[in-house]
Amino acid sequence: DAGVIQSPRHEVTEMGQEVTLRCKPISGHNSLFWYRQTMMRGLELLIYFNNNVPIDDSGMPEDRFSAKMPNASFSTLKIQPSEPRDSAVYFCASSLLGQVTDTQYFGPGTRLTVL
Amino acid sequence: AQSVTQLGSHVSVSEGALVLLRCNYSSSVPPYLFWYVQYPNQGLQLLLKYTSAATLVKGINGFEAEFKKSETSFHLTKPSAHMSDAAEYFCAVSEGGSNYKLTFGKGTLLTVNP
């Protein structure tokens, strides 16, 4: 059974460029989370979708970040323009119903380096 | 507001020794508590969770954790470490209810020496 799929696994880009990260959640899950992991700040929730609708985007650092979920099987996180401080590992996770007691299943992450 | 403190960013044990990873939480309501493990270059995987049932929770790979309200702790233990346990471990807390958010600790890197 396929888990959460993320692409690309690694992305190296130059400052000012647009970056798009992609996520395919586990089939049948109706909740999706985007996290960012850095050495300084640890693991932070960026945005939470339930039934394809953004419920909480309070963790999105600034307007340069945007996320969409056009359907139940696909989500994107876009950074435009990218900056060196955006360098981090970005994880997508999905859960069955989005309740806190549900297990969140994490993808392998996208390691983003902005030069 | 909920928060998690993991004492010790790096713990080193010998193979076969007891593993003890510490986690203390802060929550204004009875919390839900989780331990996740992250192997190199992989995403996080749930080890176990406390959701207000039994205070001693057993998880995968021989790990267990005990919820102690009086100490606001949820320490993770394993009687005998295996080389394959080497990974980073994250404790997380949620206040539950309509609050779906998990707040993660900074993580503890476990090294297992032969």
PDB file of C-alpha atoms in Angstrom:
ATOM      1  CA  ASP A   1       0.000   0.000   0.000  1.00  0.00           C
ATOM      2  CA  ALA A   2       1.524   3.321  -1.028  1.00  0.00           C
ATOM      3  CA  GLY A   3       2.120   5.823   1.719  1.00  0.00           C
ATOM      4  CA  VAL A   4       2.249   9.571   1.375  1.00  0.00           C
ATOM      5  CA  ILE A   5       4.172  10.490  -1.743  1.00  0.00           C
ATOM      6  CA  GLN A   6       6.169  13.691  -2.062  1.00  0.00           C
ATOM      7  CA  SER A   7       8.089  15.119  -4.965  1.00  0.00           C
ATOM      8  CA  PRO A   8      10.722  16.134  -5.566  1.00  0.00           C
ATOM      9  CA  ARG A   9      12.802  14.558  -2.804  1.00  0.00           C
ATOM     10  CA  HIS A  10      15.502  17.177  -3.215  1.00  0.00           C
ATOM     11  CA  GLU A  11      15.317  20.652  -4.692  1.00  0.00           C
ATOM     12  CA  VAL A  12      18.148  23.105  -5.121  1.00  0.00           C
ATOM     13  CA  THR A  13      17.256  26.529  -6.423  1.00  0.00           C
ATOM     14  CA  GLU A  14      18.520  30.060  -6.462  1.00  0.00           C
ATOM     15  CA  MET A  15      17.144  32.917  -4.446  1.00  0.00           C
ATOM     16  CA  GLY A  16      14.220  34.565  -6.163  1.00  0.00           C
ATOM     17  CA  GLN A  17      13.069  31.478  -8.031  1.00  0.00           C
ATOM     18  CA  GLU A  18       9.656  29.894  -7.636  1.00  0.00           C
ATOM     19  CA  VAL A  19       9.554  26.500  -5.935  1.00  0.00           C
ATOM     20  CA  THR A  20       6.645  24.058  -6.012  1.00  0.00           C
ATOM     21  CA  LEU A  21       6.482  21.050  -3.727  1.00  0.00           C
ATOM     22  CA  ARG A  22       3.964  18.296  -4.365  1.00  0.00           C
ATOM     23  CA  CYS A  23       2.152  15.802  -2.189  1.00  0.00           C
ATOM     24  CA  LYS A  24      -0.157  12.863  -2.772  1.00  0.00           C
ATOM     25  CA  PRO A  25      -1.877  11.776   0.460  1.00  0.00           C
ATOM     26  CA  ILE A  26      -2.935   8.256   1.303  1.00  0.00           C
ATOM     27  CA  SER A  27      -6.088   7.308  -0.564  1.00  0.00           C
ATOM     28  CA  GLY A  28      -9.181   7.732   1.604  1.00  0.00           C
ATOM     29  CA  HIS A  29      -7.589  10.195   4.001  1.00  0.00           C
ATOM     30  CA  ASN A  30      -9.445  13.467   4.175  1.00  0.00           C
ATOM     31  CA  SER A  31      -6.934  15.547   6.122  1.00  0.00           C
ATOM     32  CA  LEU A  32      -3.588  16.847   4.951  1.00  0.00           C
ATOM     33  CA  PHE A  33      -0.862  18.726   6.785  1.00  0.00           C
ATOM     34  CA  TRP A  34       2.249  20.556   5.547  1.00  0.00           C
ATOM     35  CA  TYR A  35       5.152  20.833   8.000  1.00  0.00           C
ATOM     36  CA  ARG A  36       8.561  22.471   7.862  1.00  0.00           C
ATOM     37  CA  GLN A  37      11.560  21.079   9.750  1.00  0.00           C
ATOM     38  CA  THR A  38      14.653  23.139  10.525  1.00  0.00           C
ATOM     39  CA  MET A  39      17.437  22.759  13.039  1.00  0.00           C
ATOM     40  CA  MET A  40      16.565  26.046  14.701  1.00  0.00           C
ATOM     41  CA  ARG A  41      12.798  25.796  14.929  1.00  0.00           C
ATOM     42  CA  GLY A  42      12.180  22.063  14.809  1.00  0.00           C
ATOM     43  CA  LEU A  43       8.985  20.759  13.218  1.00  0.00           C
ATOM     44  CA  GLU A  44       6.335  23.392  12.549  1.00  0.00           C
ATOM     45  CA  LEU A  45       2.853  23.037  11.118  1.00  0.00           C
ATOM     46  CA  LEU A  46       2.410  25.333   8.128  1.00  0.00           C
ATOM     47  CA  ILE A  47      -1.125  24.581   6.971  1.00  0.00           C
ATOM     48  CA  TYR A  48      -3.920  22.074   7.533  1.00  0.00           C
ATOM     49  CA  PHE A  49      -6.545  20.993   4.979  1.00  0.00           C
ATOM     50  CA  ASN A  50      -9.708  19.061   5.734  1.00  0.00           C
ATOM     51  CA  ASN A  51     -11.782  17.778   2.817  1.00  0.00           C
ATOM     52  CA  ASN A  52      -9.592  19.862   0.484  1.00  0.00           C
ATOM     53  CA  VAL A  53     -10.417  23.086   2.330  1.00  0.00           C
ATOM     54  CA  PRO A  54      -7.701  25.052   4.144  1.00  0.00           C
ATOM     55  CA  ILE A  55      -8.738  25.130   7.795  1.00  0.00           C
ATOM     56  CA  ASP A  56      -5.714  26.738   9.397  1.00  0.00           C
ATOM     57  CA  ASP A  57      -2.900  28.523   7.597  1.00  0.00           C
ATOM     58  CA  SER A  58      -1.653  30.456  10.607  1.00  0.00           C
ATOM     59  CA  GLY A  59       1.699  28.709  10.382  1.00  0.00           C
ATOM     60  CA  MET A  60       2.452  29.919   6.869  1.00  0.00           C
ATOM     61  CA  PRO A  61       5.414  32.232   7.432  1.00  0.00           C
ATOM     62  CA  GLU A  62       4.506  34.978   4.980  1.00  0.00           C
ATOM     63  CA  ASP A  63       2.767  35.812   1.749  1.00  0.00           C
ATOM     64  CA  ARG A  64       5.522  34.215  -0.266  1.00  0.00           C
ATOM     65  CA  PHE A  65       4.106  30.858   0.787  1.00  0.00           C
ATOM     66  CA  SER A  66       0.885  29.462  -0.636  1.00  0.00           C
ATOM     67  CA  ALA A  67      -0.733  26.033  -0.595  1.00  0.00           C
ATOM     68  CA  LYS A  68      -3.523  24.463  -2.585  1.00  0.00           C
ATOM     69  CA  MET A  69      -5.433  21.220  -2.564  1.00  0.00           C
ATOM     70  CA  PRO A  70      -7.438  21.059  -5.795  1.00  0.00           C
ATOM     71  CA  ASN A  71      -8.658  17.531  -5.096  1.00  0.00           C
ATOM     72  CA  ALA A  72      -8.453  14.784  -2.513  1.00  0.00           C
ATOM     73  CA  SER A  73      -5.358  13.219  -4.026  1.00  0.00           C
ATOM     74  CA  PHE A  74      -3.064  16.171  -4.613  1.00  0.00           C
ATOM     75  CA  SER A  75      -1.665  19.199  -2.830  1.00  0.00           C
ATOM     76  CA  THR A  76       1.035  21.749  -3.592  1.00  0.00           C
ATOM     77  CA  LEU A  77       3.098  24.101  -1.499  1.00  0.00           C
ATOM     78  CA  LYS A  78       4.542  27.007  -3.442  1.00  0.00           C
ATOM     79  CA  ILE A  79       7.196  29.510  -2.442  1.00  0.00           C
ATOM     80  CA  GLN A  80       7.555  32.578  -4.593  1.00  0.00           C
ATOM     81  CA  PRO A  81      10.067  34.130  -4.506  1.00  0.00           C
ATOM     82  CA  SER A  82      12.264  31.763  -2.549  1.00  0.00           C
ATOM     83  CA  GLU A  83      14.882  32.985  -0.058  1.00  0.00           C
ATOM     84  CA  PRO A  84      17.855  31.231   1.571  1.00  0.00           C
ATOM     85  CA  ARG A  85      16.042  31.167   4.922  1.00  0.00           C
ATOM     86  CA  ASP A  86      13.398  28.920   3.338  1.00  0.00           C
ATOM     87  CA  SER A  87      15.962  26.118   3.196  1.00  0.00           C
ATOM     88  CA  ALA A  88      14.474  23.244   5.202  1.00  0.00           C
ATOM     89  CA  VAL A  89      12.872  19.844   4.910  1.00  0.00           C
ATOM     90  CA  TYR A  90       9.186  20.092   4.058  1.00  0.00           C
ATOM     91  CA  PHE A  91       6.922  17.225   5.055  1.00  0.00           C
ATOM     92  CA  CYS A  92       3.423  16.402   3.994  1.00  0.00           C
ATOM     93  CA  ALA A  93       1.282  14.209   6.239  1.00  0.00           C
ATOM     94  CA  SER A  94      -2.217  12.831   5.956  1.00  0.00           C
ATOM     95  CA  SER A  95      -4.711  11.340   8.375  1.00  0.00           C
ATOM     96  CA  LEU A  96      -8.038   9.618   8.040  1.00  0.00           C
ATOM     97  CA  LEU A  97     -10.357  12.176   9.617  1.00  0.00           C
ATOM     98  CA  GLY A  98      -8.110  14.931  10.942  1.00  0.00           C
ATOM     99  CA  GLN A  99      -8.984  14.232  14.553  1.00  0.00           C
ATOM    100  CA  VAL A 100      -6.092  14.655  16.920  1.00  0.00           C
ATOM    101  CA  THR A 101      -6.231  10.999  17.937  1.00  0.00           C
ATOM    102  CA  ASP A 102      -5.802   9.924  14.315  1.00  0.00           C
ATOM    103  CA  THR A 103      -2.365   8.813  13.310  1.00  0.00           C
ATOM    104  CA  GLN A 104      -0.659  11.216  10.953  1.00  0.00           C
ATOM    105  CA  TYR A 105       1.262   9.445   8.200  1.00  0.00           C
ATOM    106  CA  PHE A 106       4.249  11.390   6.989  1.00  0.00           C
ATOM    107  CA  GLY A 107       5.819  11.418   3.566  1.00  0.00           C
ATOM    108  CA  PRO A 108       9.596  11.153   3.122  1.00  0.00           C
ATOM    109  CA  GLY A 109       9.944  14.928   2.811  1.00  0.00           C
ATOM    110  CA  THR A 110      11.422  17.352   0.312  1.00  0.00           C
ATOM    111  CA  ARG A 111      14.805  18.790   1.196  1.00  0.00           C
ATOM    112  CA  LEU A 112      14.869  22.336  -0.170  1.00  0.00           C
ATOM    113  CA  THR A 113      18.084  24.299  -0.535  1.00  0.00           C
ATOM    114  CA  VAL A 114      17.861  27.907  -1.638  1.00  0.00           C
ATOM    115  CA  LEU A 115      21.217  29.374  -2.665  1.00  0.00           C
TER     116      LEU A 115
ATOM    117  CA  ALA B   1      -0.838  26.977  25.201  1.00  0.00           C
ATOM    118  CA  GLN B   2       0.617  23.530  24.785  1.00  0.00           C
ATOM    119  CA  SER B   3       4.343  22.887  24.683  1.00  0.00           C
ATOM    120  CA  VAL B   4       6.807  20.018  24.869  1.00  0.00           C
ATOM    121  CA  THR B   5      10.312  19.821  26.295  1.00  0.00           C
ATOM    122  CA  GLN B   6      12.589  16.951  25.441  1.00  0.00           C
ATOM    123  CA  LEU B   7      15.504  16.743  27.838  1.00  0.00           C
ATOM    124  CA  GLY B   8      18.684  15.837  26.037  1.00  0.00           C
ATOM    125  CA  SER B   9      19.111  16.486  22.353  1.00  0.00           C
ATOM    126  CA  HIS B  10      21.398  13.471  22.079  1.00  0.00           C
ATOM    127  CA  VAL B  11      21.325  10.196  24.014  1.00  0.00           C
ATOM    128  CA  SER B  12      23.888   7.466  23.522  1.00  0.00           C
ATOM    129  CA  VAL B  13      23.432   3.895  24.806  1.00  0.00           C
ATOM    130  CA  SER B  14      25.107   0.548  24.323  1.00  0.00           C
ATOM    131  CA  GLU B  15      23.344  -2.239  22.496  1.00  0.00           C
ATOM    132  CA  GLY B  16      21.276  -4.183  25.026  1.00  0.00           C
ATOM    133  CA  ALA B  17      21.072  -1.304  27.496  1.00  0.00           C
ATOM    134  CA  LEU B  18      17.946   0.459  28.679  1.00  0.00           C
ATOM    135  CA  VAL B  19      16.685   3.302  26.514  1.00  0.00           C
ATOM    136  CA  LEU B  20      15.113   6.265  28.328  1.00  0.00           C
ATOM    137  CA  LEU B  21      14.073   9.352  26.390  1.00  0.00           C
ATOM    138  CA  ARG B  22      12.518  12.135  28.428  1.00  0.00           C
ATOM    139  CA  CYS B  23       9.531  14.273  27.556  1.00  0.00           C
ATOM    140  CA  ASN B  24       7.740  16.839  29.685  1.00  0.00           C
ATOM    141  CA  TYR B  25       4.675  18.700  28.487  1.00  0.00           C
ATOM    142  CA  SER B  26       2.649  21.743  29.318  1.00  0.00           C
ATOM    143  CA  SER B  27      -1.059  21.812  28.635  1.00  0.00           C
ATOM    144  CA  SER B  28      -4.031  23.660  30.044  1.00  0.00           C
ATOM    145  CA  VAL B  29      -6.271  20.615  29.632  1.00  0.00           C
ATOM    146  CA  PRO B  30      -5.698  16.862  29.834  1.00  0.00           C
ATOM    147  CA  PRO B  31      -3.465  16.251  26.859  1.00  0.00           C
ATOM    148  CA  TYR B  32      -3.044  13.699  24.153  1.00  0.00           C
ATOM    149  CA  LEU B  33       0.590  12.660  23.852  1.00  0.00           C
ATOM    150  CA  PHE B  34       2.556  11.024  21.071  1.00  0.00           C
ATOM    151  CA  TRP B  35       5.988   9.666  20.304  1.00  0.00           C
ATOM    152  CA  TYR B  36       7.203   9.639  16.715  1.00  0.00           C
ATOM    153  CA  VAL B  37      10.450   8.211  15.312  1.00  0.00           C
ATOM    154  CA  GLN B  38      12.356   9.529  12.315  1.00  0.00           C
ATOM    155  CA  TYR B  39      14.947   7.354  10.608  1.00  0.00           C
ATOM    156  CA  PRO B  40      17.559   9.065   8.431  1.00  0.00           C
ATOM    157  CA  ASN B  41      16.118  10.576   5.276  1.00  0.00           C
ATOM    158  CA  GLN B  42      12.616   9.411   6.103  1.00  0.00           C
ATOM    159  CA  GLY B  43       9.400  10.937   7.381  1.00  0.00           C
ATOM    160  CA  LEU B  44       8.102  10.561  10.916  1.00  0.00           C
ATOM    161  CA  GLN B  45       6.421   7.342  12.002  1.00  0.00           C
ATOM    162  CA  LEU B  46       4.114   6.964  14.987  1.00  0.00           C
ATOM    163  CA  LEU B  47       5.560   4.820  17.790  1.00  0.00           C
ATOM    164  CA  LEU B  48       2.736   5.149  20.295  1.00  0.00           C
ATOM    165  CA  LYS B  49       0.091   7.514  21.609  1.00  0.00           C
ATOM    166  CA  TYR B  50      -1.736   8.281  24.838  1.00  0.00           C
ATOM    167  CA  THR B  51      -5.359   9.260  24.406  1.00  0.00           C
ATOM    168  CA  SER B  52      -6.625   9.185  28.007  1.00  0.00           C
ATOM    169  CA  ALA B  53      -7.043   5.436  28.363  1.00  0.00           C
ATOM    170  CA  ALA B  54      -4.370   3.334  30.084  1.00  0.00           C
ATOM    171  CA  THR B  55      -1.480   5.406  31.411  1.00  0.00           C
ATOM    172  CA  LEU B  56       1.081   2.825  30.311  1.00  0.00           C
ATOM    173  CA  VAL B  57       1.106   2.737  26.544  1.00  0.00           C
ATOM    174  CA  LYS B  58       2.824   0.064  24.493  1.00  0.00           C
ATOM    175  CA  GLY B  59       3.995   0.844  21.009  1.00  0.00           C
ATOM    176  CA  ILE B  60       5.826  -0.720  18.141  1.00  0.00           C
ATOM    177  CA  ASN B  61       9.347  -2.152  18.237  1.00  0.00           C
ATOM    178  CA  GLY B  62       9.194  -2.855  21.982  1.00  0.00           C
ATOM    179  CA  PHE B  63       8.848   0.767  23.081  1.00  0.00           C
ATOM    180  CA  GLU B  64       6.493   1.931  25.788  1.00  0.00           C
ATOM    181  CA  ALA B  65       5.714   5.183  27.565  1.00  0.00           C
ATOM    182  CA  GLU B  66       3.982   6.071  30.801  1.00  0.00           C
ATOM    183  CA  PHE B  67       1.776   9.113  31.268  1.00  0.00           C
ATOM    184  CA  LYS B  68       2.397  10.686  34.681  1.00  0.00           C
ATOM    185  CA  LYS B  69       0.065  13.589  35.268  1.00  0.00           C
ATOM    186  CA  SER B  70       1.684  14.606  38.555  1.00  0.00           C
ATOM    187  CA  GLU B  71       5.049  14.945  36.843  1.00  0.00           C
ATOM    188  CA  THR B  72       3.650  16.209  33.507  1.00  0.00           C
ATOM    189  CA  SER B  73       5.835  13.616  31.856  1.00  0.00           C
ATOM    190  CA  PHE B  74       5.579  11.033  29.095  1.00  0.00           C
ATOM    191  CA  HIS B  75       8.985   9.364  28.993  1.00  0.00           C
ATOM    192  CA  LEU B  76       9.752   6.736  26.345  1.00  0.00           C
ATOM    193  CA  THR B  77      11.511   3.522  27.341  1.00  0.00           C
ATOM    194  CA  LYS B  78      12.751   0.280  25.862  1.00  0.00           C
ATOM    195  CA  PRO B  79      14.361  -2.406  28.041  1.00  0.00           C
ATOM    196  CA  SER B  80      17.065  -3.417  25.578  1.00  0.00           C
ATOM    197  CA  ALA B  81      18.390  -1.213  22.795  1.00  0.00           C
ATOM    198  CA  HIS B  82      19.011  -2.598  19.339  1.00  0.00           C
ATOM    199  CA  MET B  83      21.223  -1.105  16.664  1.00  0.00           C
ATOM    200  CA  SER B  84      18.149  -0.546  14.519  1.00  0.00           C
ATOM    201  CA  ASP B  85      16.719   1.814  17.168  1.00  0.00           C
ATOM    202  CA  ALA B  86      19.218   4.501  16.191  1.00  0.00           C
ATOM    203  CA  ALA B  87      17.064   7.390  15.002  1.00  0.00           C
ATOM    204  CA  GLU B  88      15.611  10.705  16.098  1.00  0.00           C
ATOM    205  CA  TYR B  89      12.633  10.613  18.429  1.00  0.00           C
ATOM    206  CA  PHE B  90      10.013  13.309  18.774  1.00  0.00           C
ATOM    207  CA  CYS B  91       7.493  13.803  21.538  1.00  0.00           C
ATOM    208  CA  ALA B  92       4.309  15.694  20.627  1.00  0.00           C
ATOM    209  CA  VAL B  93       1.303  17.036  22.529  1.00  0.00           C
ATOM    210  CA  SER B  94      -2.197  18.090  21.613  1.00  0.00           C
ATOM    211  CA  GLU B  95      -4.977  19.529  23.710  1.00  0.00           C
ATOM    212  CA  GLY B  96      -7.470  17.569  21.673  1.00  0.00           C
ATOM    213  CA  GLY B  97     -11.084  18.476  21.220  1.00  0.00           C
ATOM    214  CA  SER B  98     -11.347  20.778  18.259  1.00  0.00           C
ATOM    215  CA  ASN B  99      -7.595  21.337  18.464  1.00  0.00           C
ATOM    216  CA  TYR B 100      -6.099  19.056  15.829  1.00  0.00           C
ATOM    217  CA  LYS B 101      -2.634  20.589  16.131  1.00  0.00           C
ATOM    218  CA  LEU B 102       0.337  18.601  17.283  1.00  0.00           C
ATOM    219  CA  THR B 103       3.106  20.571  18.964  1.00  0.00           C
ATOM    220  CA  PHE B 104       6.407  18.749  18.601  1.00  0.00           C
ATOM    221  CA  GLY B 105       9.472  18.796  20.791  1.00  0.00           C
ATOM    222  CA  LYS B 106      12.886  19.533  19.308  1.00  0.00           C
ATOM    223  CA  GLY B 107      13.742  15.858  19.142  1.00  0.00           C
ATOM    224  CA  THR B 108      16.277  13.507  20.738  1.00  0.00           C
ATOM    225  CA  LEU B 109      18.851  11.756  18.614  1.00  0.00           C
ATOM    226  CA  LEU B 110      19.447   8.215  19.872  1.00  0.00           C
ATOM    227  CA  THR B 111      22.784   6.595  19.107  1.00  0.00           C
ATOM    228  CA  VAL B 112      23.264   2.885  19.823  1.00  0.00           C
ATOM    229  CA  ASN B 113      26.839   1.703  20.241  1.00  0.00           C
ATOM    230  CA  PRO B 114      27.860  -1.909  19.563  1.00  0.00           C
TER     231      PRO B 114
END
